[in-house]
Amino acid sequence: MIKNLARTFGALSLALVPLFSSPAAHAAAPVPEVTTLADAVGLVKVTEEDRTGYTRTKFKHWNSGDDKSDGCNTRAEVLIAEAVVAPTVEAGCKLTGGTWASYYDGQEVTSAGSLDIDHMVPLAEAWDSGASAWSAARREAYANDQGSDVSLVAVTARSNRQKSDQDPADWMPPSPEAQCRYVGEWVATKLRWGLTADDRELQALKVYSEGPCEDTVVRYTPVV
């Protein structure tokens, strides 16, 4: 699975530095951060949440995706990228066939229409945690973020709707094997976008980071 391979080998790629590259190239490249889950949780700022003024329409999605020429929107591009068995892409970016693994609940899915593209940190939660102060363009970039392989995830519609806009204090993936990965990706997304956490959320994250998920590694690249 492309996405899982990226996670597995991501940390190794940090050690591969070109022997000959210009200072300008180094300056232009985003610098990934790699740390333990406990240390990552410690970097998340704590504030009270405020949902005043929130509507989903303030986060434009899905837009035309990373490849403006392929005729696919962000949702379809994520489905193509995360497929275990690649779907056929027909005219109008209609996807047929293909197989996906919904990691929240451990389900194998063979129909793109049965999947939702979940925002790892839901739009409402992002609004509560700092996105209310962003420009419309930054909120659109957040809602369509393919620059990180953890910001958007293809999962069963059922699991996504059970999650809704809840944070880890109130919802975790039903598959126990998924929970440490989920907490790590949640924290990575918060740090990538400079989002905050409230007290209950932070305490829930600490329970996992200091207990069953203490060996989890968090990798993220901040968006400037």
mmCIF file of C-alpha atoms in Angstrom, residues 40-176:
data_model
loop_
_atom_site.group_PDB
_atom_site.id
_atom_site.type_symbol
_atom_site.label_atom_id
_atom_site.label_comp_id
_atom_site.label_asym_id
_atom_site.label_seq_id
_atom_site.Cartn_x
_atom_site.Cartn_y
_atom_site.Cartn_z
ATOM 1 C CA ALA A 40 5.106 15.678 19.951
ATOM 2 C CA VAL A 41 2.159 15.879 22.348
ATOM 3 C CA GLY A 42 4.239 18.233 24.478
ATOM 4 C CA LEU A 43 4.579 20.591 21.502
ATOM 5 C CA VAL A 44 0.803 21.026 21.053
ATOM 6 C CA LYS A 45 -0.351 24.282 22.607
ATOM 7 C CA VAL A 46 -3.374 24.174 24.909
ATOM 8 C CA THR A 47 -6.259 26.641 24.605
ATOM 9 C CA GLU A 48 -10.001 26.671 25.062
ATOM 10 C CA GLU A 49 -11.969 25.739 21.942
ATOM 11 C CA ASP A 50 -14.539 28.025 20.338
ATOM 12 C CA ARG A 51 -16.905 26.969 17.539
ATOM 13 C CA THR A 52 -18.522 30.389 17.110
ATOM 14 C CA GLY A 53 -19.197 31.084 13.425
ATOM 15 C CA TYR A 54 -18.285 27.635 12.105
ATOM 16 C CA THR A 55 -19.819 26.196 8.933
ATOM 17 C CA ARG A 56 -18.342 23.526 6.645
ATOM 18 C CA THR A 57 -18.688 25.898 3.702
ATOM 19 C CA LYS A 58 -15.853 27.982 5.147
ATOM 20 C CA PHE A 59 -13.497 25.142 4.130
ATOM 21 C CA LYS A 60 -13.762 24.825 0.348
ATOM 22 C CA HIS A 61 -13.532 21.164 -0.668
ATOM 23 C CA TRP A 62 -13.103 19.206 -2.755
ATOM 24 C CA ASN A 63 -11.083 21.344 -5.157
ATOM 25 C CA SER A 64 -9.288 20.277 -8.341
ATOM 26 C CA GLY A 65 -6.574 18.477 -6.399
ATOM 27 C CA ASP A 66 -2.798 18.457 -6.737
ATOM 28 C CA ASP A 67 -2.828 17.601 -10.446
ATOM 29 C CA LYS A 68 -4.939 20.263 -12.127
ATOM 30 C CA SER A 69 -4.769 18.436 -15.467
ATOM 31 C CA ASP A 70 -6.021 14.973 -14.497
ATOM 32 C CA GLY A 71 -9.727 15.829 -14.308
ATOM 33 C CA CYS A 72 -9.935 14.452 -10.741
ATOM 34 C CA ASN A 73 -10.772 16.322 -7.573
ATOM 35 C CA THR A 74 -8.993 15.897 -4.248
ATOM 36 C CA ARG A 75 -11.300 13.107 -3.113
ATOM 37 C CA ALA A 76 -10.592 11.029 -6.209
ATOM 38 C CA GLU A 77 -6.851 11.688 -6.099
ATOM 39 C CA VAL A 78 -6.708 10.470 -2.488
ATOM 40 C CA LEU A 79 -8.667 7.340 -3.413
ATOM 41 C CA ILE A 80 -6.262 6.610 -6.261
ATOM 42 C CA ALA A 81 -3.212 7.200 -4.054
ATOM 43 C CA GLU A 82 -4.446 5.018 -1.189
ATOM 44 C CA ALA A 83 -5.749 2.071 -3.194
ATOM 45 C CA VAL A 84 -4.269 -1.322 -2.365
ATOM 46 C CA VAL A 85 -5.373 -2.478 -5.824
ATOM 47 C CA ALA A 86 -5.556 0.447 -8.228
ATOM 48 C CA PRO A 87 -8.976 1.328 -9.654
ATOM 49 C CA THR A 88 -9.582 1.992 -13.323
ATOM 50 C CA VAL A 89 -9.892 5.721 -13.966
ATOM 51 C CA GLU A 90 -12.512 6.318 -16.640
ATOM 52 C CA ALA A 91 -13.721 9.488 -18.361
ATOM 53 C CA GLY A 92 -14.686 12.215 -15.934
ATOM 54 C CA CYS A 93 -12.467 10.567 -13.285
ATOM 55 C CA LYS A 94 -15.015 7.845 -12.617
ATOM 56 C CA LEU A 95 -13.327 5.124 -10.563
ATOM 57 C CA THR A 96 -14.258 1.486 -11.145
ATOM 58 C CA GLY A 97 -12.812 -1.560 -9.461
ATOM 59 C CA GLY A 98 -10.009 -1.152 -6.958
ATOM 60 C CA THR A 99 -9.526 -2.256 -3.369
ATOM 61 C CA TRP A 100 -8.925 -0.191 -0.236
ATOM 62 C CA ALA A 101 -8.073 -0.978 3.393
ATOM 63 C CA SER A 102 -10.012 1.143 5.892
ATOM 64 C CA TYR A 103 -7.584 1.190 8.779
ATOM 65 C CA TYR A 104 -9.996 2.644 11.356
ATOM 66 C CA ASP A 105 -12.039 -0.552 11.424
ATOM 67 C CA GLY A 106 -9.867 -3.062 9.547
ATOM 68 C CA GLN A 107 -12.341 -3.420 6.683
ATOM 69 C CA GLU A 108 -11.485 -4.217 3.064
ATOM 70 C CA VAL A 109 -13.530 -2.121 0.637
ATOM 71 C CA THR A 110 -13.981 -2.791 -3.079
ATOM 72 C CA SER A 111 -16.191 0.149 -4.020
ATOM 73 C CA ALA A 112 -14.993 3.746 -4.028
ATOM 74 C CA GLY A 113 -18.540 4.868 -3.304
ATOM 75 C CA SER A 114 -18.449 3.076 0.056
ATOM 76 C CA LEU A 115 -15.555 5.204 1.265
ATOM 77 C CA ASP A 116 -15.336 8.639 2.811
ATOM 78 C CA ILE A 117 -12.232 10.784 2.725
ATOM 79 C CA ASP A 118 -11.803 11.720 6.358
ATOM 80 C CA HIS A 119 -10.029 14.861 7.490
ATOM 81 C CA MET A 120 -7.773 13.418 10.188
ATOM 82 C CA VAL A 121 -8.503 16.483 12.309
ATOM 83 C CA PRO A 122 -12.121 17.261 11.357
ATOM 84 C CA LEU A 123 -12.972 20.637 9.887
ATOM 85 C CA ALA A 124 -15.016 21.667 12.916
ATOM 86 C CA GLU A 125 -12.205 20.637 15.261
ATOM 87 C CA ALA A 126 -9.716 22.584 13.144
ATOM 88 C CA TRP A 127 -11.968 25.639 13.354
ATOM 89 C CA ASP A 128 -12.148 25.295 17.136
ATOM 90 C CA SER A 129 -8.366 24.923 17.322
ATOM 91 C CA GLY A 130 -7.221 27.943 15.356
ATOM 92 C CA ALA A 131 -8.556 27.764 11.792
ATOM 93 C CA SER A 132 -11.257 30.320 12.592
ATOM 94 C CA ALA A 133 -8.511 32.960 12.336
ATOM 95 C CA TRP A 134 -7.184 31.726 8.990
ATOM 96 C CA SER A 135 -7.790 33.163 5.555
ATOM 97 C CA ALA A 136 -10.226 31.387 3.237
ATOM 98 C CA ALA A 137 -7.263 30.284 1.096
ATOM 99 C CA ARG A 138 -5.501 28.646 4.041
ATOM 100 C CA ARG A 139 -8.681 26.843 5.081
ATOM 101 C CA GLU A 140 -9.065 25.550 1.509
ATOM 102 C CA ALA A 141 -5.457 24.343 1.564
ATOM 103 C CA TYR A 142 -6.136 22.546 4.843
ATOM 104 C CA ALA A 143 -9.306 20.898 3.580
ATOM 105 C CA ASN A 144 -7.486 19.562 0.499
ATOM 106 C CA ASP A 145 -4.083 18.827 2.041
ATOM 107 C CA GLN A 146 -2.267 16.161 0.040
ATOM 108 C CA GLY A 147 1.133 17.467 1.087
ATOM 109 C CA SER A 148 1.065 15.050 4.007
ATOM 110 C CA ASP A 149 0.087 11.401 3.696
ATOM 111 C CA VAL A 150 -1.833 11.525 6.998
ATOM 112 C CA SER A 151 -4.037 14.623 6.634
ATOM 113 C CA LEU A 152 -6.663 12.870 4.490
ATOM 114 C CA VAL A 153 -7.515 9.184 4.798
ATOM 115 C CA ALA A 154 -9.874 6.872 2.921
ATOM 116 C CA VAL A 155 -12.039 4.965 5.412
ATOM 117 C CA THR A 156 -15.468 3.341 5.501
ATOM 118 C CA ALA A 157 -18.310 5.824 5.517
ATOM 119 C CA ARG A 158 -19.621 4.185 8.677
ATOM 120 C CA SER A 159 -16.427 4.712 10.681
ATOM 121 C CA ASN A 160 -16.030 8.275 9.449
ATOM 122 C CA ARG A 161 -19.567 9.180 10.439
ATOM 123 C CA GLN A 162 -19.169 7.537 13.834
ATOM 124 C CA LYS A 163 -16.124 9.719 14.369
ATOM 125 C CA SER A 164 -17.917 12.844 13.126
ATOM 126 C CA ASP A 165 -16.155 15.913 14.562
ATOM 127 C CA GLN A 166 -14.930 14.262 17.769
ATOM 128 C CA ASP A 167 -11.366 14.414 19.061
ATOM 129 C CA PRO A 168 -9.502 11.494 20.727
ATOM 130 C CA ALA A 169 -11.043 12.298 24.118
ATOM 131 C CA ASP A 170 -14.399 11.144 22.715
ATOM 132 C CA TRP A 171 -13.644 8.808 19.805
ATOM 133 C CA MET A 172 -10.943 6.370 18.778
ATOM 134 C CA PRO A 173 -10.870 3.853 15.901
ATOM 135 C CA PRO A 174 -12.732 0.682 16.867
ATOM 136 C CA SER A 175 -9.786 -1.451 15.730
ATOM 137 C CA PRO A 176 -7.287 -1.569 18.647
#
